mmCIF file of C-alpha atoms and ligand atoms in Angstrom:
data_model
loop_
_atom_site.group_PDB
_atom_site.id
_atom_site.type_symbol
_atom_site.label_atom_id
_atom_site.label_comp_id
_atom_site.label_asym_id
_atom_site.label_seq_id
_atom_site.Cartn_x
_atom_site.Cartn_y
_atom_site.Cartn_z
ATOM 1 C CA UNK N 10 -22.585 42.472 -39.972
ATOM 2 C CA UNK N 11 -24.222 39.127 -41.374
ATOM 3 C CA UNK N 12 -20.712 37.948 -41.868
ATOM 4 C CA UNK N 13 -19.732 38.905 -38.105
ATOM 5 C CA UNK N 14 -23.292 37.139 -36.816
ATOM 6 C CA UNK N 15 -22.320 34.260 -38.891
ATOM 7 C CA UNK N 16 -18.925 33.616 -37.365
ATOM 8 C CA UNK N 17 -19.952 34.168 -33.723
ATOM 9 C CA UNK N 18 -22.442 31.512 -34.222
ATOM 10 C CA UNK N 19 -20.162 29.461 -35.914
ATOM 11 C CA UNK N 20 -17.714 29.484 -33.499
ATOM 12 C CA UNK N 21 -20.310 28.265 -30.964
ATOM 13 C CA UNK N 22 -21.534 25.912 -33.675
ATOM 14 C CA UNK N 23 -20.042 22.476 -31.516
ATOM 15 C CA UNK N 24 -21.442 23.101 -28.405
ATOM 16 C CA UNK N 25 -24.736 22.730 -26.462
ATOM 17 C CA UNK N 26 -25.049 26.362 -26.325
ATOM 18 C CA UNK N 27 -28.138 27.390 -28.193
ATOM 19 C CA UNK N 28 -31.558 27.615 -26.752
ATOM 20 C CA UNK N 29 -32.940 24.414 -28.941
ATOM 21 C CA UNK N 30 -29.992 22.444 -28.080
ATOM 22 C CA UNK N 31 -29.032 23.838 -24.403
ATOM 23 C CA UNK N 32 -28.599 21.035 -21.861
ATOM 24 C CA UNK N 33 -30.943 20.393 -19.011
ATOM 25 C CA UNK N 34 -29.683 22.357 -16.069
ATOM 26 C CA UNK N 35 -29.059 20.520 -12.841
ATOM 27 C CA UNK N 36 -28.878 22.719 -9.160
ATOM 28 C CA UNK N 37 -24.913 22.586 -9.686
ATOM 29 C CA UNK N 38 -24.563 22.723 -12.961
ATOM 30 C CA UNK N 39 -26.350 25.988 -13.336
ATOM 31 C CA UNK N 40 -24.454 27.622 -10.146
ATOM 32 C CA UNK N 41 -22.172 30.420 -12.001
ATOM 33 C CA UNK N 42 -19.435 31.333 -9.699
ATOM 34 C CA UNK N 43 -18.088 34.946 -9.830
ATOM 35 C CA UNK N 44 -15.416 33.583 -7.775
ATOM 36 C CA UNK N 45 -11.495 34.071 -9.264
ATOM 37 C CA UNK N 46 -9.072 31.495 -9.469
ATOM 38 C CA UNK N 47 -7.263 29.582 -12.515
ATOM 39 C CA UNK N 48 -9.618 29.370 -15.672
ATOM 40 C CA UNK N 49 -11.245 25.196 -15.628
ATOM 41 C CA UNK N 50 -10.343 25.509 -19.690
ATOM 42 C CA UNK N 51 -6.724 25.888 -18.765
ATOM 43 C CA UNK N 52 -6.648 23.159 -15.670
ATOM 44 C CA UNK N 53 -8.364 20.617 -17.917
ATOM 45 C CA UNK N 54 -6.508 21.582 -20.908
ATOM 46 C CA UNK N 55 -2.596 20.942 -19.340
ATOM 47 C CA UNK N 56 -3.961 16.658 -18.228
ATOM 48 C CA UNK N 57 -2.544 15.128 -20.703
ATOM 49 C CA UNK N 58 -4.134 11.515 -19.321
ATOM 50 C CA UNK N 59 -7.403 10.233 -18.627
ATOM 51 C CA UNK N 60 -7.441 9.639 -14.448
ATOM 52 C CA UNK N 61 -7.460 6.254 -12.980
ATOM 53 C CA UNK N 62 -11.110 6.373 -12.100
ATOM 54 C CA UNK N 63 -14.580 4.393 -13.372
ATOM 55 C CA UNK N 64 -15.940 5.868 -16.279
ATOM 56 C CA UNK N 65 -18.295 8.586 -15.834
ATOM 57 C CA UNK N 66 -19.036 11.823 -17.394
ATOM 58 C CA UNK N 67 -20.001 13.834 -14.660
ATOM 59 C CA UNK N 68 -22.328 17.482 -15.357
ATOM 60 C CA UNK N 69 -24.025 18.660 -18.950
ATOM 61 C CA UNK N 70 -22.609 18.596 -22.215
ATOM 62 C CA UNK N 71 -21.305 22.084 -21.901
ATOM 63 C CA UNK N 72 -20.511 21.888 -18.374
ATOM 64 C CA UNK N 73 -18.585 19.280 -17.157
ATOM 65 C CA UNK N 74 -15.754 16.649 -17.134
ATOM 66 C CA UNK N 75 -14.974 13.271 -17.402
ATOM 67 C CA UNK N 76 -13.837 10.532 -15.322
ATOM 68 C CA UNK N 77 -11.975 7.428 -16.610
ATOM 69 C CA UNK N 78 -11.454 7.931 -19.680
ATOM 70 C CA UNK N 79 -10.905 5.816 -23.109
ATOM 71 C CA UNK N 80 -8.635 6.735 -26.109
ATOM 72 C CA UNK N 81 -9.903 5.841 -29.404
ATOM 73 C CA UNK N 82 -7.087 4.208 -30.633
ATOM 74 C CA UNK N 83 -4.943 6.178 -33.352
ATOM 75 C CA UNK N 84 -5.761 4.380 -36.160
ATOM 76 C CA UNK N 85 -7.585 1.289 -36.313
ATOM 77 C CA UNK N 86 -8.475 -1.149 -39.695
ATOM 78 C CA UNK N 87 -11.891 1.059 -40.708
ATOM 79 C CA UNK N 88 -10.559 4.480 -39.088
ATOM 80 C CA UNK N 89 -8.420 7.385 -38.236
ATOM 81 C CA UNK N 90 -8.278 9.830 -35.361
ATOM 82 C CA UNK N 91 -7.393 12.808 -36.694
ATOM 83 C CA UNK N 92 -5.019 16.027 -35.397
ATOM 84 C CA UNK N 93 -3.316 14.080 -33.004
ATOM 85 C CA UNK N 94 -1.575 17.102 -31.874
ATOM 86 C CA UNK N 95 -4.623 18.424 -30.122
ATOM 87 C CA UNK N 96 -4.818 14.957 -27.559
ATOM 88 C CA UNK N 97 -8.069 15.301 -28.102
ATOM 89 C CA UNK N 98 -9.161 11.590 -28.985
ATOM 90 C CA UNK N 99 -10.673 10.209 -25.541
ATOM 91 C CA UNK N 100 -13.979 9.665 -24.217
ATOM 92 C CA UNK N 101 -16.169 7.170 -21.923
ATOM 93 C CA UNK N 102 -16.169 3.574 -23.580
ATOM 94 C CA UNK N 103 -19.114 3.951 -24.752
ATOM 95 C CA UNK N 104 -18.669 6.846 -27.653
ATOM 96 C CA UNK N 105 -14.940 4.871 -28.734
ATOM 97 C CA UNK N 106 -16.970 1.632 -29.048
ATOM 98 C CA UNK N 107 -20.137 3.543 -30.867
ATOM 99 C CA UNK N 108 -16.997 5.037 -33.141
ATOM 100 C CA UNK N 109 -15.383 1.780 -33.551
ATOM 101 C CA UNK N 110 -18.582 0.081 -34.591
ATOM 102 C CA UNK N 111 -19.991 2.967 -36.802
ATOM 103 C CA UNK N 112 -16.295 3.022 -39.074
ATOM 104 C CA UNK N 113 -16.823 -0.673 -39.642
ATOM 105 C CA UNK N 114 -20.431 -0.142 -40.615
ATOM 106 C CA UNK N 115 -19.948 2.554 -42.931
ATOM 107 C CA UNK N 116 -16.662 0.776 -44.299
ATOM 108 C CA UNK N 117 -18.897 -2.086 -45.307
ATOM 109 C CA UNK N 118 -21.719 -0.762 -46.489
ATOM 110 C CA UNK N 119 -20.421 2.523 -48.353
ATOM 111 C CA UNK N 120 -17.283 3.423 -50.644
ATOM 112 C CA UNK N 121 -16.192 4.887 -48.049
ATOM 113 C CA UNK N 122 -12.754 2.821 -46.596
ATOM 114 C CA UNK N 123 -14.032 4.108 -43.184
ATOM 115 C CA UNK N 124 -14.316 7.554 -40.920
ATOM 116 C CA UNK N 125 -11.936 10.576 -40.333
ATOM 117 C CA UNK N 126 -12.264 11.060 -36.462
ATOM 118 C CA UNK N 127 -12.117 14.746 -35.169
ATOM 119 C CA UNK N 128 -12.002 15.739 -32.089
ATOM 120 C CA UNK N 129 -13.613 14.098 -29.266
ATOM 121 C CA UNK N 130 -12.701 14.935 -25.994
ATOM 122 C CA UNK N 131 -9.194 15.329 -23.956
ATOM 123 C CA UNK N 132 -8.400 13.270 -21.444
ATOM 124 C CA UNK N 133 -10.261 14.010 -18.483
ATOM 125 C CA UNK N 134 -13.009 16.133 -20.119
ATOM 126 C CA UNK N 135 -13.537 19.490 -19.098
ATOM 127 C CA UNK N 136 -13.942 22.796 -21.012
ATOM 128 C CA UNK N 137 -11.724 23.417 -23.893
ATOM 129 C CA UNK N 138 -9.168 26.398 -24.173
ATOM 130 C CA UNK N 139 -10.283 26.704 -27.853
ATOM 131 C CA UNK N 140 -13.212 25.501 -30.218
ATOM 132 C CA UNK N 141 -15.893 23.854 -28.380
ATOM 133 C CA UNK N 142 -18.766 24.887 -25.897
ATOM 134 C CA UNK N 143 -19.212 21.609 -25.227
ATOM 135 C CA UNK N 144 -17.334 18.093 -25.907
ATOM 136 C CA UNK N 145 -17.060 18.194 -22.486
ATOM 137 C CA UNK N 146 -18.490 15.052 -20.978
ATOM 138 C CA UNK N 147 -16.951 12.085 -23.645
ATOM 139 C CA UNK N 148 -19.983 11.767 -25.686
ATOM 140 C CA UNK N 149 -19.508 14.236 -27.959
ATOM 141 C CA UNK N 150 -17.367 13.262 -31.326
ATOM 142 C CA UNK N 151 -16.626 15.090 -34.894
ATOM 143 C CA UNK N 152 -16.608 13.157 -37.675
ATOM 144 C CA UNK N 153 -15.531 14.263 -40.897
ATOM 145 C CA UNK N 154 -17.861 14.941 -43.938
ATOM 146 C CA UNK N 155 -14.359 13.951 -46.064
ATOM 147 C CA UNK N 156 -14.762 10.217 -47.349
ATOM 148 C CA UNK N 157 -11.804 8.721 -46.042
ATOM 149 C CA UNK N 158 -9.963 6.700 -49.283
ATOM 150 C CA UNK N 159 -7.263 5.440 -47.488
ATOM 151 C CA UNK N 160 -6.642 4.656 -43.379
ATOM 152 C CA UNK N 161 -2.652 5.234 -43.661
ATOM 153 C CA UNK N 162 -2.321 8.607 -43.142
ATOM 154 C CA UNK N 163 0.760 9.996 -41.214
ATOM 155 C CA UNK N 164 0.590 12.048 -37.924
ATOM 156 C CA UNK N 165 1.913 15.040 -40.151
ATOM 157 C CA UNK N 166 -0.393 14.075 -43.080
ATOM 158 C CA UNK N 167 -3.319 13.919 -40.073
ATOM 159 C CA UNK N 168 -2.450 17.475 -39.004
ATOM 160 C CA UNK N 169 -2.593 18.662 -42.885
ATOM 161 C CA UNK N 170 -4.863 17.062 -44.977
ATOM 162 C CA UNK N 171 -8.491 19.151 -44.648
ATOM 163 C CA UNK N 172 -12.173 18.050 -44.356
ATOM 164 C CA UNK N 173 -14.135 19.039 -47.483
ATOM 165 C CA UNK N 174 -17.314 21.789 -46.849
ATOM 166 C CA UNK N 175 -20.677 19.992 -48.353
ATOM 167 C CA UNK N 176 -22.501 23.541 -48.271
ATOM 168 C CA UNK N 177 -22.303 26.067 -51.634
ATOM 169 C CA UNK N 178 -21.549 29.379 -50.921
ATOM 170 C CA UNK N 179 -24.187 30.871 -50.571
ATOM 171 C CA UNK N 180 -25.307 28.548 -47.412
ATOM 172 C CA UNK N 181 -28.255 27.353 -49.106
ATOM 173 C CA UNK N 182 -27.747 24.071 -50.284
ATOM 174 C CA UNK N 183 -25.306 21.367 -50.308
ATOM 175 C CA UNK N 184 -22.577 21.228 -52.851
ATOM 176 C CA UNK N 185 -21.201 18.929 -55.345
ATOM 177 C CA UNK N 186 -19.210 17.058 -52.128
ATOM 178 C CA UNK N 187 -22.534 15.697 -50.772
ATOM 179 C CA UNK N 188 -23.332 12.674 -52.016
ATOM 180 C CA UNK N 189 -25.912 10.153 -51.458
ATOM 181 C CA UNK N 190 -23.335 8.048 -49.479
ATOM 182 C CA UNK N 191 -23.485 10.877 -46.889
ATOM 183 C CA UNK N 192 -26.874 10.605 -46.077
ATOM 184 C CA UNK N 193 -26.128 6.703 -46.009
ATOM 185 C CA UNK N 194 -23.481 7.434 -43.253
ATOM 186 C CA UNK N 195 -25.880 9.801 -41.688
ATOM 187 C CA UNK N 196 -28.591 7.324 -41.289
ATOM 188 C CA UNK N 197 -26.124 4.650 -40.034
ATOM 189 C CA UNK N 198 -24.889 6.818 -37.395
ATOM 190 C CA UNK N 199 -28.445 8.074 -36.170
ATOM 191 C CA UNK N 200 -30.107 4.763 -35.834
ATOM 192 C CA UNK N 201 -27.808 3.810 -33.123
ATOM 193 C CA UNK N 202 -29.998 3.908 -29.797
ATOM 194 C CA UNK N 203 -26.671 5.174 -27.956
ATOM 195 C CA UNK N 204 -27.298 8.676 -29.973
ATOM 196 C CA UNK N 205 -28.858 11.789 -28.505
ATOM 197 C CA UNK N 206 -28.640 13.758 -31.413
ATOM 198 C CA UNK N 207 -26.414 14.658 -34.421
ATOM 199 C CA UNK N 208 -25.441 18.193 -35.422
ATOM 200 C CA UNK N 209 -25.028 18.395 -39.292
ATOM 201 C CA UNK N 210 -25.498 21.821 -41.350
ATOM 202 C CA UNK N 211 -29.023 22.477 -42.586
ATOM 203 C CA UNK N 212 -28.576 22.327 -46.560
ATOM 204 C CA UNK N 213 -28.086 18.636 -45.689
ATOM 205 C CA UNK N 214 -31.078 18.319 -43.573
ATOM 206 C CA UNK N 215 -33.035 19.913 -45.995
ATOM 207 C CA UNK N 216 -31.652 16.929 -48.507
ATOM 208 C CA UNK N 217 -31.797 14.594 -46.754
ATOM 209 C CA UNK N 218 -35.652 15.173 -45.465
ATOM 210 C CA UNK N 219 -36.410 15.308 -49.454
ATOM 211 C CA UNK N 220 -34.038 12.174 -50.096
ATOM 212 C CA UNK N 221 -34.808 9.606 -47.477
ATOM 213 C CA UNK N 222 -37.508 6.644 -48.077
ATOM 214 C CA UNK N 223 -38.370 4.381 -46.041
ATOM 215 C CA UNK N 224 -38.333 5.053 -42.253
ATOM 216 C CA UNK N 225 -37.662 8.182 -41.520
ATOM 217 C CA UNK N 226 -37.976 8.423 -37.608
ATOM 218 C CA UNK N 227 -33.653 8.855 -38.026
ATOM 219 C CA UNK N 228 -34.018 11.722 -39.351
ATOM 220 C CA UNK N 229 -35.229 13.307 -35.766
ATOM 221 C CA UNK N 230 -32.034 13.119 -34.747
ATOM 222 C CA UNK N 231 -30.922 15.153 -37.615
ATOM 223 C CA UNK N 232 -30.309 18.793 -36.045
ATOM 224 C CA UNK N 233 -29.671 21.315 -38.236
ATOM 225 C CA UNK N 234 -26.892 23.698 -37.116
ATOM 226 C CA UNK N 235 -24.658 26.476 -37.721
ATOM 227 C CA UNK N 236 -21.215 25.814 -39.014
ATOM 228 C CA UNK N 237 -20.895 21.418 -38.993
ATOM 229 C CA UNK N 238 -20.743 21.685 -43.152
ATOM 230 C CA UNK N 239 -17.158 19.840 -42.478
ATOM 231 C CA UNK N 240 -18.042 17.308 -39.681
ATOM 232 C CA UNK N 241 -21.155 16.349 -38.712
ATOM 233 C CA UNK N 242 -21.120 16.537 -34.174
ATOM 234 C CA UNK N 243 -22.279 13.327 -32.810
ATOM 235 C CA UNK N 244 -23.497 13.409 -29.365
ATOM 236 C CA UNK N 245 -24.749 10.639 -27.329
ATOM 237 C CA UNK N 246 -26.956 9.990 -24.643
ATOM 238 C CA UNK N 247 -26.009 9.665 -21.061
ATOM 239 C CA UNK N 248 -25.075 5.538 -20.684
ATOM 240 C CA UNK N 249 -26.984 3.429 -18.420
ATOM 241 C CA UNK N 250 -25.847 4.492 -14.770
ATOM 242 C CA UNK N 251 -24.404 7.271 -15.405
ATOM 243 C CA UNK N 252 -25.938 8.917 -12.096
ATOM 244 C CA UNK N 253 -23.796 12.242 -12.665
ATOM 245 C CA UNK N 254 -24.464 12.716 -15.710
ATOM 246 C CA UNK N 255 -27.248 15.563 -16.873
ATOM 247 C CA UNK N 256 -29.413 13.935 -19.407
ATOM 248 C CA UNK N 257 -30.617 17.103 -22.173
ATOM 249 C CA UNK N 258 -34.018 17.630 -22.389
ATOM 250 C CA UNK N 259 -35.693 17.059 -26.207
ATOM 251 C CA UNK N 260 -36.882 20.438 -28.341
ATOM 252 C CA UNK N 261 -39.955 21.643 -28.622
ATOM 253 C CA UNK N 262 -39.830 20.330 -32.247
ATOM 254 C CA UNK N 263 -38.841 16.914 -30.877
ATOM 255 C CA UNK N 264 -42.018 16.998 -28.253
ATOM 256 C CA UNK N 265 -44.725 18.532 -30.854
ATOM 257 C CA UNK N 266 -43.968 16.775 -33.783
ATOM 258 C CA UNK N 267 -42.848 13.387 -32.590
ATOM 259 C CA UNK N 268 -41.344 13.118 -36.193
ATOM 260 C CA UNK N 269 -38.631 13.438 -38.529
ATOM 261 C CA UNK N 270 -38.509 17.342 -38.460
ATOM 262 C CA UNK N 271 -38.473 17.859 -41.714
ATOM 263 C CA UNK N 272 -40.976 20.914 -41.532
ATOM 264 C CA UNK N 273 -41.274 24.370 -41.823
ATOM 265 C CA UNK N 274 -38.982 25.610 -39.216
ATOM 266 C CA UNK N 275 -36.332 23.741 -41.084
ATOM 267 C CA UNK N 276 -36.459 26.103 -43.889
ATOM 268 C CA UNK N 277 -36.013 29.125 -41.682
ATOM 269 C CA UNK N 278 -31.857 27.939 -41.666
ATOM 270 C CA UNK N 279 -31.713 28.786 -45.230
ATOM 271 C CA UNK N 280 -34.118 31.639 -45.229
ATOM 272 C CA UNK N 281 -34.524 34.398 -42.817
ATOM 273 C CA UNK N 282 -31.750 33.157 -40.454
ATOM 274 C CA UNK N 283 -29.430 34.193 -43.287
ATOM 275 C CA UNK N 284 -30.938 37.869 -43.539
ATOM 276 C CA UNK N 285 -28.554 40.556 -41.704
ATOM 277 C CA UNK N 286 -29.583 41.253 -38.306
ATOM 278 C CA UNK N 287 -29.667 44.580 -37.090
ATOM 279 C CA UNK N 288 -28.383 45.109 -33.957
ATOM 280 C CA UNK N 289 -28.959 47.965 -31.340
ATOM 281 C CA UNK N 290 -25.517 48.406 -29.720
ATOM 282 C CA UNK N 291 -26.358 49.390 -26.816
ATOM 283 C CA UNK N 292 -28.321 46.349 -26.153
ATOM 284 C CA UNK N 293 -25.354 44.301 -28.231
ATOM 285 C CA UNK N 294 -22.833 45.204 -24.984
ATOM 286 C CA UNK N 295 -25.618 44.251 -21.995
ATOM 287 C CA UNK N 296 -26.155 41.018 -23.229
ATOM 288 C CA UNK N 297 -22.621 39.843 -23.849
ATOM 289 C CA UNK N 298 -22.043 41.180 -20.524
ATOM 290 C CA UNK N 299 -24.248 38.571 -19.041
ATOM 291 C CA UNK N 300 -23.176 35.751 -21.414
ATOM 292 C CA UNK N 301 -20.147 33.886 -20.139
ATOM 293 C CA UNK N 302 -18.943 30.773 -22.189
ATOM 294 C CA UNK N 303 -16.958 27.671 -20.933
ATOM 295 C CA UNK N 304 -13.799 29.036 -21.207
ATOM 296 C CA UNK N 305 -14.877 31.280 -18.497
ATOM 297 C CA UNK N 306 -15.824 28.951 -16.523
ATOM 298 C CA UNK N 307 -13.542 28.608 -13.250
ATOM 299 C CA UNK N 308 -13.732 24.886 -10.911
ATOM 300 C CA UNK N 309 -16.689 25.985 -8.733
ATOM 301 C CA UNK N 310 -18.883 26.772 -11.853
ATOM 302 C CA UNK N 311 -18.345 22.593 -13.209
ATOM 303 C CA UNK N 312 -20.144 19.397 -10.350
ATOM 304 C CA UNK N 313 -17.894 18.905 -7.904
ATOM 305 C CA UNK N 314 -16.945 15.456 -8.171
ATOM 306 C CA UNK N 315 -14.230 17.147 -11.526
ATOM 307 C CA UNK N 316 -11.830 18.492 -8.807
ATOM 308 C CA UNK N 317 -11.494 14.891 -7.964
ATOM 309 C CA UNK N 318 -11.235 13.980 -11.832
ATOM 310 C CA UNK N 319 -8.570 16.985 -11.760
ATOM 311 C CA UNK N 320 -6.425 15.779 -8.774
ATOM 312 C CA UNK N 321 -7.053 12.195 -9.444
ATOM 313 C CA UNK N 322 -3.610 10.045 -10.875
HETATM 314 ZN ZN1 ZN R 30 -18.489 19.014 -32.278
#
């Protein structure tokens, strides 16, 4: 059962989906159509190019699509998108630049030659038809825990080659693949004022919160989070202007403590969140009856302005 609990909430581990992290609902974004018709996931899924529109990530994190996409190019002299296969390396301008900048940073001021880019978003947004609840809006990018030592990997290599887990097996702690470097890279991306948030697993939260001197405000935009022991999730704030896009409201922890959230709530990750949960079935079945994820989602359930993303050239 633990293991089962564990997986569902890993598989939901890169989206906006949980209560802490859910994103602020606007009047359309929240309207959940019962209506039939082709599956968004699938419409989004078959554009295989960004549409010939401004730049704008229109809806929520988990409920939405965007307009005008960039491509991060393939590779570039301090990075490497990774799984090309999946066409999943575009976003607005702003999260390729952030990307761009961050590689360089971290290939100056680490060991590291650079970053292993994971998936980002596809080319017009949109929900995915596998892996993420959200990614959805081009401000949401994977990066991989792996220290990249060298930026010439092949497409096939790309598709092979695995990230490295930084957790120990019993989900505890980190492992002898986190390094101080990480938290480094960490930092480095979180100080950025373009970043919302960052998603990492809690062992390294937990490090990192006994690690870090110095400032520590950063750390607040540590969130610890199921699965993420392979990539940390980077997600961004809405850019300047972006009118249609739904802005996600801070956590409680955020609002009470106003600090680095390295606090007793932390610890629950590690602690009682691992303890088997029992279950009453019959309750199991009502609530996953109610529960419908974004690759349920049909067109009338995303803003309105992605049929025009959809149909645009
Ligand atoms: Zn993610």
């Amino acid at each position: 059962m633990r293991l089962a609990v564990l997986i569902l909430l890993t598989l939901a581990a890169c989206g906006g989906g949980n209560r802490a992290d859910a994103p602020v609902a606007s009047k359309s974004a929240v309207r959940i159509s019962t209506a039939s018709g082709p599956k968004a996931n699938q419409l989004f899924g078959a554009k295989t190019t960004p549409s010939h529109q401004s730049p704008a990530p229109l809806g929520s994190y988990a409920k939405g699509c965007l307009a005008g996409a960039a491509q991060l190019p393939e590779s570039g002299p301090t990075w490497q998108a990774m799984r090309l296969s999946r066409n999943r390396s575009y976003g607005h301008p702003v999260l390729v630049s952030y990307l761009q900048e961050l590689s360089a940073k971290v290939a100056a001021n680490t060991s590291w030659a650079g970053l292993y880019i994971g998936d980002m978003s596809q080319p017009r947004g949109g929900p995915m038809t596998s892996g993420h609840q959200s990614h959805q809006l081009g401000l949401d990018a994977d990066v991989w825990l792996l220290p990249p030592r060298r930026l010439d990997l092949s497409r096939a290599e790309r598709e092979k080659l695995s990230s490295k887990s930084v957790r120990s097996k019993d989900l505890r702690s980190v492992n002898g693949n986190w390094t101080a470097e990480h938290m480094q890279v960490l930092k480095t991306a979180a100080v950025d004022p373009r970043v919302d948030r960052i998603f990492i697993t809690a062992p390294a939260k937990i490090w990192m919160c006994k690690n870090a001197r110095g400032n520590r405000d950063w750390l607040q935009k540590i969130r610890p989070y199921w699965g993420h022991h392979y990539h940390f999730h980077v997600r961004l704030k809405c850019p300047d202007g972006a009118s249609g896009c739904v802005t996600q409201k801070p956590t409680v922890a955020q609002l009470s403590k106003g600090g680095d959230g390295c606090d007793k709530t932390l610890n629950w990750w590690v602690t009682d969140a691992l303890k088997p949960v029992k279950v009453d079935p019959k309750k199991k079945k009502k609530k996953r009856k109610k529960k419908r994820g974004a690759r349920d989602y049909v067109m009338a359930d995303l803003p309105g302005q992605c049929v025009g993303v959809l149909k645009s050239q």
